Coordinates of C-alpha atoms and ligand atoms in Angstrom, one line a residue:
X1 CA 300.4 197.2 97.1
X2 CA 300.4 197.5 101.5
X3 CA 303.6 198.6 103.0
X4 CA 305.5 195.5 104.5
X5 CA 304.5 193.2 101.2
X6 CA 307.6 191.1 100.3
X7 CA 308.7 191.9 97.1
X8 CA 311.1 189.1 94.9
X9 CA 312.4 190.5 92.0
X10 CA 314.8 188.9 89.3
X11 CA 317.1 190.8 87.0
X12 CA 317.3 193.4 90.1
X13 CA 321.1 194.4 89.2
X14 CA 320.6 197.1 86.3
X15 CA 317.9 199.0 84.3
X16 CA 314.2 198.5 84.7
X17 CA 314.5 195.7 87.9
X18 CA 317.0 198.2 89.7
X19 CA 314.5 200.8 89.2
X20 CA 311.7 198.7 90.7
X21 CA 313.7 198.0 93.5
X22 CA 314.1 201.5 94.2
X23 CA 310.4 201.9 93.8
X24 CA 308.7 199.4 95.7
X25 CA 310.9 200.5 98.6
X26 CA 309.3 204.0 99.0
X27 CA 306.6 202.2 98.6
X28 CA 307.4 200.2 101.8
X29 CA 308.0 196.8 100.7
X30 CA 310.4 194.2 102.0
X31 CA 312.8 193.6 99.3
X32 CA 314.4 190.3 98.0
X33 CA 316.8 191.1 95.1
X34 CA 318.0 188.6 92.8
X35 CA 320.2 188.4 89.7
X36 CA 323.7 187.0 88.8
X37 CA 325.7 189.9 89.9
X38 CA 326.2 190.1 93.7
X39 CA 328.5 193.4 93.7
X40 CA 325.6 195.0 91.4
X41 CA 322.8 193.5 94.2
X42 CA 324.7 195.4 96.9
X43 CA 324.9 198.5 94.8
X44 CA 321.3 198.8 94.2
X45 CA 319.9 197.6 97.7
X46 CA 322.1 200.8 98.5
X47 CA 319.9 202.3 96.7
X48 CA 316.9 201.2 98.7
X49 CA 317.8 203.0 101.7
X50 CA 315.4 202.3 104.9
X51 CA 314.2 198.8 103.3
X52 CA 314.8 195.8 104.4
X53 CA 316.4 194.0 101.2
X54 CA 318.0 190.4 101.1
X55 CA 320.3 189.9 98.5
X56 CA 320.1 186.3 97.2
X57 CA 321.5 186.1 93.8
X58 CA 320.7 183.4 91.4
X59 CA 321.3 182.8 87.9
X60 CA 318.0 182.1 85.8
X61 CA 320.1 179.1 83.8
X62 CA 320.1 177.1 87.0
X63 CA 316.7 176.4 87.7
X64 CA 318.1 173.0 89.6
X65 CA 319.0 175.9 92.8
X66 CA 315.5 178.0 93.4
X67 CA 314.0 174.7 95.3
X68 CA 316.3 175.5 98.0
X69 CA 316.3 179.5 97.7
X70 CA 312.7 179.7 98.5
X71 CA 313.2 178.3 102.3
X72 CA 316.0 180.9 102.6
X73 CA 313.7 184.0 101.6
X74 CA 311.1 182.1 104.0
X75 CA 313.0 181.5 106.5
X76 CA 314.6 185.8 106.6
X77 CA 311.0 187.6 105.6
X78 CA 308.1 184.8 106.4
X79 CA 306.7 184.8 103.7
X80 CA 306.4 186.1 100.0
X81 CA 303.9 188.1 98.7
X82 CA 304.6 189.0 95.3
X83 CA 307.9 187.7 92.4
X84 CA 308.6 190.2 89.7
X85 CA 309.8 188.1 87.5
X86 CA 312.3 190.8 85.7
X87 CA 315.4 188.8 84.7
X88 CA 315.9 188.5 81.1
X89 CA 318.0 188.6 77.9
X90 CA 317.4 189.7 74.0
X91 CA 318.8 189.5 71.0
X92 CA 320.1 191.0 67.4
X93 CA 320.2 188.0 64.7
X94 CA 318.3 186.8 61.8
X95 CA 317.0 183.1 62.1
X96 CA 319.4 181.9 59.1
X97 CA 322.4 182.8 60.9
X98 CA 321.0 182.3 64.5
X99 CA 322.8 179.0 66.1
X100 CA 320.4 176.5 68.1
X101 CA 322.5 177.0 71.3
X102 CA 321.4 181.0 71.4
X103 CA 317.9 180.0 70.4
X104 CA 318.1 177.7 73.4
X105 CA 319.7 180.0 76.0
X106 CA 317.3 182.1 75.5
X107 CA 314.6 180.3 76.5
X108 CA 316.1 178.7 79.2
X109 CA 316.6 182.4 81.0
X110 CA 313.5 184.3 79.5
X111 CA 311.2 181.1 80.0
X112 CA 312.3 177.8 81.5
X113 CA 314.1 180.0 84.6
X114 CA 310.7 182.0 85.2
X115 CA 308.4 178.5 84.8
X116 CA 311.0 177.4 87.8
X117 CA 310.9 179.9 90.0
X118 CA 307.2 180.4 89.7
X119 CA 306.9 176.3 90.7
X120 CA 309.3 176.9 93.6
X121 CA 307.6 179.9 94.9
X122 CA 303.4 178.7 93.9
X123 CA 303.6 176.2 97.1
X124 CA 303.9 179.3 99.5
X125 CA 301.4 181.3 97.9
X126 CA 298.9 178.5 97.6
X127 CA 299.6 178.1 101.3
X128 CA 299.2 181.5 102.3
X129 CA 296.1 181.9 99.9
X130 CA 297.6 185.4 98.3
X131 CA 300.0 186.0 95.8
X132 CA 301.3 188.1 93.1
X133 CA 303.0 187.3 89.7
X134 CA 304.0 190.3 88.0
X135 CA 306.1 189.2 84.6
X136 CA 307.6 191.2 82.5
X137 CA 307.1 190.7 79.3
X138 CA 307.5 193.1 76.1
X139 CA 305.8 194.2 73.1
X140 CA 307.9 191.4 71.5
X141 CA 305.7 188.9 73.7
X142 CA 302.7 190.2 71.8
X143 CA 304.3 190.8 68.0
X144 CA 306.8 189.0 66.3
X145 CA 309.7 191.2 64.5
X146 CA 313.2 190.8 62.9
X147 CA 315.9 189.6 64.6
X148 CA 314.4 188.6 68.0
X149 CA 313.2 185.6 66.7
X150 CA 314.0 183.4 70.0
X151 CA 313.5 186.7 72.2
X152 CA 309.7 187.1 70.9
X153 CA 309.0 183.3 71.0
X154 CA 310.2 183.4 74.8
X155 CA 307.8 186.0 75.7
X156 CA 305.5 184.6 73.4
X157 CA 305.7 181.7 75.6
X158 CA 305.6 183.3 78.6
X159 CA 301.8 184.8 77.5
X160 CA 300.9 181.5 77.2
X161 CA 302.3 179.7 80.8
X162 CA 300.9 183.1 83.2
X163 CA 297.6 183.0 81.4
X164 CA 297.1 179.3 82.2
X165 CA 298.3 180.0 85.8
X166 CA 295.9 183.1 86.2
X167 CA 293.1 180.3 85.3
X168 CA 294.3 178.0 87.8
X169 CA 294.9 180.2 90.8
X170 CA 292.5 182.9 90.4
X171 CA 290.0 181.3 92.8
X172 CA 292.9 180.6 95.1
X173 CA 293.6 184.6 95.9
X174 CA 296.4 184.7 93.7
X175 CA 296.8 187.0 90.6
X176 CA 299.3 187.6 87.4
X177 CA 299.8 190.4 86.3
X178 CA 301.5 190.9 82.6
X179 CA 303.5 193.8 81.7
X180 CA 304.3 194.8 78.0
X181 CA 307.5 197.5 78.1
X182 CA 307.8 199.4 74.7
X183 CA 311.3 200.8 74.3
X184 CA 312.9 201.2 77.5
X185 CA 316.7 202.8 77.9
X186 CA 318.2 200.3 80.2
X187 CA 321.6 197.5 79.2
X188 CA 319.1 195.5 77.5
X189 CA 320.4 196.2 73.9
X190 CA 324.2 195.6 75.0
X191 CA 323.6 192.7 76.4
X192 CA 321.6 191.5 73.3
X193 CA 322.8 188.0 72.2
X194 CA 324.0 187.7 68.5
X195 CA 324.2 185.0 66.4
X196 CA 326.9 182.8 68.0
X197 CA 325.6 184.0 71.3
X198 CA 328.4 186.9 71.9
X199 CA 326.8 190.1 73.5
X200 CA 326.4 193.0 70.8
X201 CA 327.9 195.1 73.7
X202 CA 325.9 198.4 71.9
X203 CA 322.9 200.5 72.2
X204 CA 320.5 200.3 69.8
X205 CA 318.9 203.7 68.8
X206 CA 315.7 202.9 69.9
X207 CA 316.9 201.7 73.3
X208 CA 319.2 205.0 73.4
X209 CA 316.2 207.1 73.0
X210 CA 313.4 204.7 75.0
X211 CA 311.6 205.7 78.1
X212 CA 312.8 206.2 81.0
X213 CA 313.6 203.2 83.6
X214 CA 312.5 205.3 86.5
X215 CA 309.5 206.4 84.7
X216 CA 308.5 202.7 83.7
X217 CA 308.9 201.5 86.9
X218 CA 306.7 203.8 88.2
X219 CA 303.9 202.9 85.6
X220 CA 304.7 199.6 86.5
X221 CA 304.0 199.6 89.8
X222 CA 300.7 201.5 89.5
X223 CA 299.6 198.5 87.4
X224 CA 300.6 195.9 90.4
X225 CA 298.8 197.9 92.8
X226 CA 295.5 198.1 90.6
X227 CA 296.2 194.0 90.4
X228 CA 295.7 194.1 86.3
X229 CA 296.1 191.7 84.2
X230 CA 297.8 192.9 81.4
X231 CA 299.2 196.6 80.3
X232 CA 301.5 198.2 77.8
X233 CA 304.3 200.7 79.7
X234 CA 306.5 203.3 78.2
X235 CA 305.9 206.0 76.2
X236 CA 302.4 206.8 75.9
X237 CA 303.1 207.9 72.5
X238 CA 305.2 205.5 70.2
X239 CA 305.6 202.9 67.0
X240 CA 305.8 200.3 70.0
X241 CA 302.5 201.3 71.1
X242 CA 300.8 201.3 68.2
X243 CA 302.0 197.9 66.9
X244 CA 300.0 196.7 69.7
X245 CA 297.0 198.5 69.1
X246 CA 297.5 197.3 64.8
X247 CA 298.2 193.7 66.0
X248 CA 294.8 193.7 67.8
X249 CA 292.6 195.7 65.0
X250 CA 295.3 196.3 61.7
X251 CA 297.1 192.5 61.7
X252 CA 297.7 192.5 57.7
X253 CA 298.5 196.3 57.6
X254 CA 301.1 195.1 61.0
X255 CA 302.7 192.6 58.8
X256 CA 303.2 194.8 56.3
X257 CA 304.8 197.1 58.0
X258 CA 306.9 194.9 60.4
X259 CA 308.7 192.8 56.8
X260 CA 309.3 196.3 55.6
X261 CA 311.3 196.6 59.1
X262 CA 313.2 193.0 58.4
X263 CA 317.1 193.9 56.8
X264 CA 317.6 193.6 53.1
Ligands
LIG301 N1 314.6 197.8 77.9 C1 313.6 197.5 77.0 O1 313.4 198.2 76.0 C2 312.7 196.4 77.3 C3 311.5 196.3 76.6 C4 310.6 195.2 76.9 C5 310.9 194.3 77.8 N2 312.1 194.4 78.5 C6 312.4 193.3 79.5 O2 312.7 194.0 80.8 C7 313.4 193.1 81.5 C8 314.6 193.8 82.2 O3 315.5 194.2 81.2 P1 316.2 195.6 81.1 O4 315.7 196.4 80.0 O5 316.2 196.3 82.5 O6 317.7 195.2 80.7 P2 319.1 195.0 81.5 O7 319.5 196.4 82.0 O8 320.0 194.3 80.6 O9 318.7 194.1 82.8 C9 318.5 192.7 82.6 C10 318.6 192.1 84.0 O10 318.4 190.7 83.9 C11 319.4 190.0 84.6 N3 319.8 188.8 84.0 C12 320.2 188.5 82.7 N4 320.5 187.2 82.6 C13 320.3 186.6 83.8 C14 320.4 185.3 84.2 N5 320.9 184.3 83.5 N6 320.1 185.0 85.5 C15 319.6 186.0 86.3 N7 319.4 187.3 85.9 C16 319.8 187.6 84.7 C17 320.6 191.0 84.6 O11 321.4 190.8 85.8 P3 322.8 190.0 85.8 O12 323.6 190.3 84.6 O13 323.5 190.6 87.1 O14 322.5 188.6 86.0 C18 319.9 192.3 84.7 O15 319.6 192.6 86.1 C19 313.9 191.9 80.6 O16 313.0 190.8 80.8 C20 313.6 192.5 79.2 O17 313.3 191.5 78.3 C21 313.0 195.4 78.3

């Protein structure tokens, strides 16, 4: 990454995207920080001291409003060089109680907001032949376990849109760059959606106990710079890290393992 690069990044308000924020600023970037939160948005481009940040919130849900954003973070830095997209929400319900609505809200912010911003944004890029999509994903994107059932699809999905993309715009200077967090001790378990889409408002043990937010935004933007395509960051040793590896070379010994996970 080259000092000066202008940096987007959704879900910039808490945990792993406030922690990018901080970092791609001592890296030298140009900062554009995005979530729902405004009050949160000021606290953390605070945090960037010496940047230059814009704070443009936005709510992933309302795709309808990033046609009009873009021109904004055009017309303030010139251009944009590379959209973390960050922003996200998980869960904590089995499929049989699960209702459609949270199945659907959570695609509609974990996928259908990321497709939208990536469309608003690829015009710029294609333009300016460079670009960066750096997306972060999860473990979840890769394996499917209990009670994340619309969480993992929307990651799952996600996989499948930025590989296409990477396809397409290779040969156009532009890259994506997937990036599969194990546990990571950020909001993300609080703000977990249950079954009738109510926040669990509690941290999970795992989440308690994850890596650290600083530290994975650290791994993470080592892996921008190097431009790769995909990589696992967290804890270097952990179940999270394995699954991937057993996924890839142990599937049925996975499975196993993952039902014997599932609650009685
Ligand atoms: N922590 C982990 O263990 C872990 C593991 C794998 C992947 N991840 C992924 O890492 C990303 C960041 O999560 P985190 O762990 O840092 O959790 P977090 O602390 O809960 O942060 C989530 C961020 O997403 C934003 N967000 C949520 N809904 C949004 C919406 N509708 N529109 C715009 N922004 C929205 C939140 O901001 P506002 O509330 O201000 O909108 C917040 O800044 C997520 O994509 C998550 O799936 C996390």
């Amino acid at each position: 990454m080259l000092p000066g690069q202008v940096v987007w990044i959704t879900g910039a308000s808490s945990g792993i995207g406030e922690e990018l924020a901080v970092g791609f600023a001592a890296a030298g970037a140009k900062l554009v920080l995005s979530a729902r939160r405004p009050e949160e948005l000021a606290r953390v481009a605070a945090r960037c001291a010496g940047a230059e940040v814009l704070v443009l919130p936005l709510d992933l849900a309302k795709s309808d409003a990033f046609e009009g954003l873009v021109p904004r973070v055009l017309a303030h830095f010139g251009r944009i060089d590379l959209v973390v997209h960050n922003g996200g929400i998980s869960q904590r319900s089995l499929v049989k109680d699960t209702e459609m609505a949270v199945h659907r809200r959570i695609m509609e912010v974990n996928y259908f907001g990321t497709v939208a911003l990536t469309r608003a944004v690829l015009p710029s890029m294609l333009a300016a032949k460079q670009g960066q999509f750096v997306v972060i994903s999860s473990v979840a994107g890769k394996v499917g376990t209990p009670l994340r059932s619309a969480y993992c699809a929307s990651k799952h999905a996600l996989h499948g849109f930025f590989d296409s993309l990477r396809a397409e715009v290779a040969k156009e200077g532009i890259s994506v760059t997937m990036i599969c967090p194990g546990y990571i001790a950020t909001e993300v378990s609080k703000n977990a959606l249950t079954a009738d889409g109510s926040p669990t408002n509690r941290t999970g043990e795992d989440i308690a106990n994850g890596f650290s937010a600083e530290a994975t935004a650290r791994q993470i933007i080592a892996a921008v710079s190097a431009k790769k395509s995909e990589v696992y960051v967290g804890r270097f040793v952990g179940k999270e890290r394995l699954a991937l590896g057993m996924k890839r070379f142990l599937p049925g010994v996975l499975e196993r393992l993952v039902q014997n996970q599932a609650p009685k």
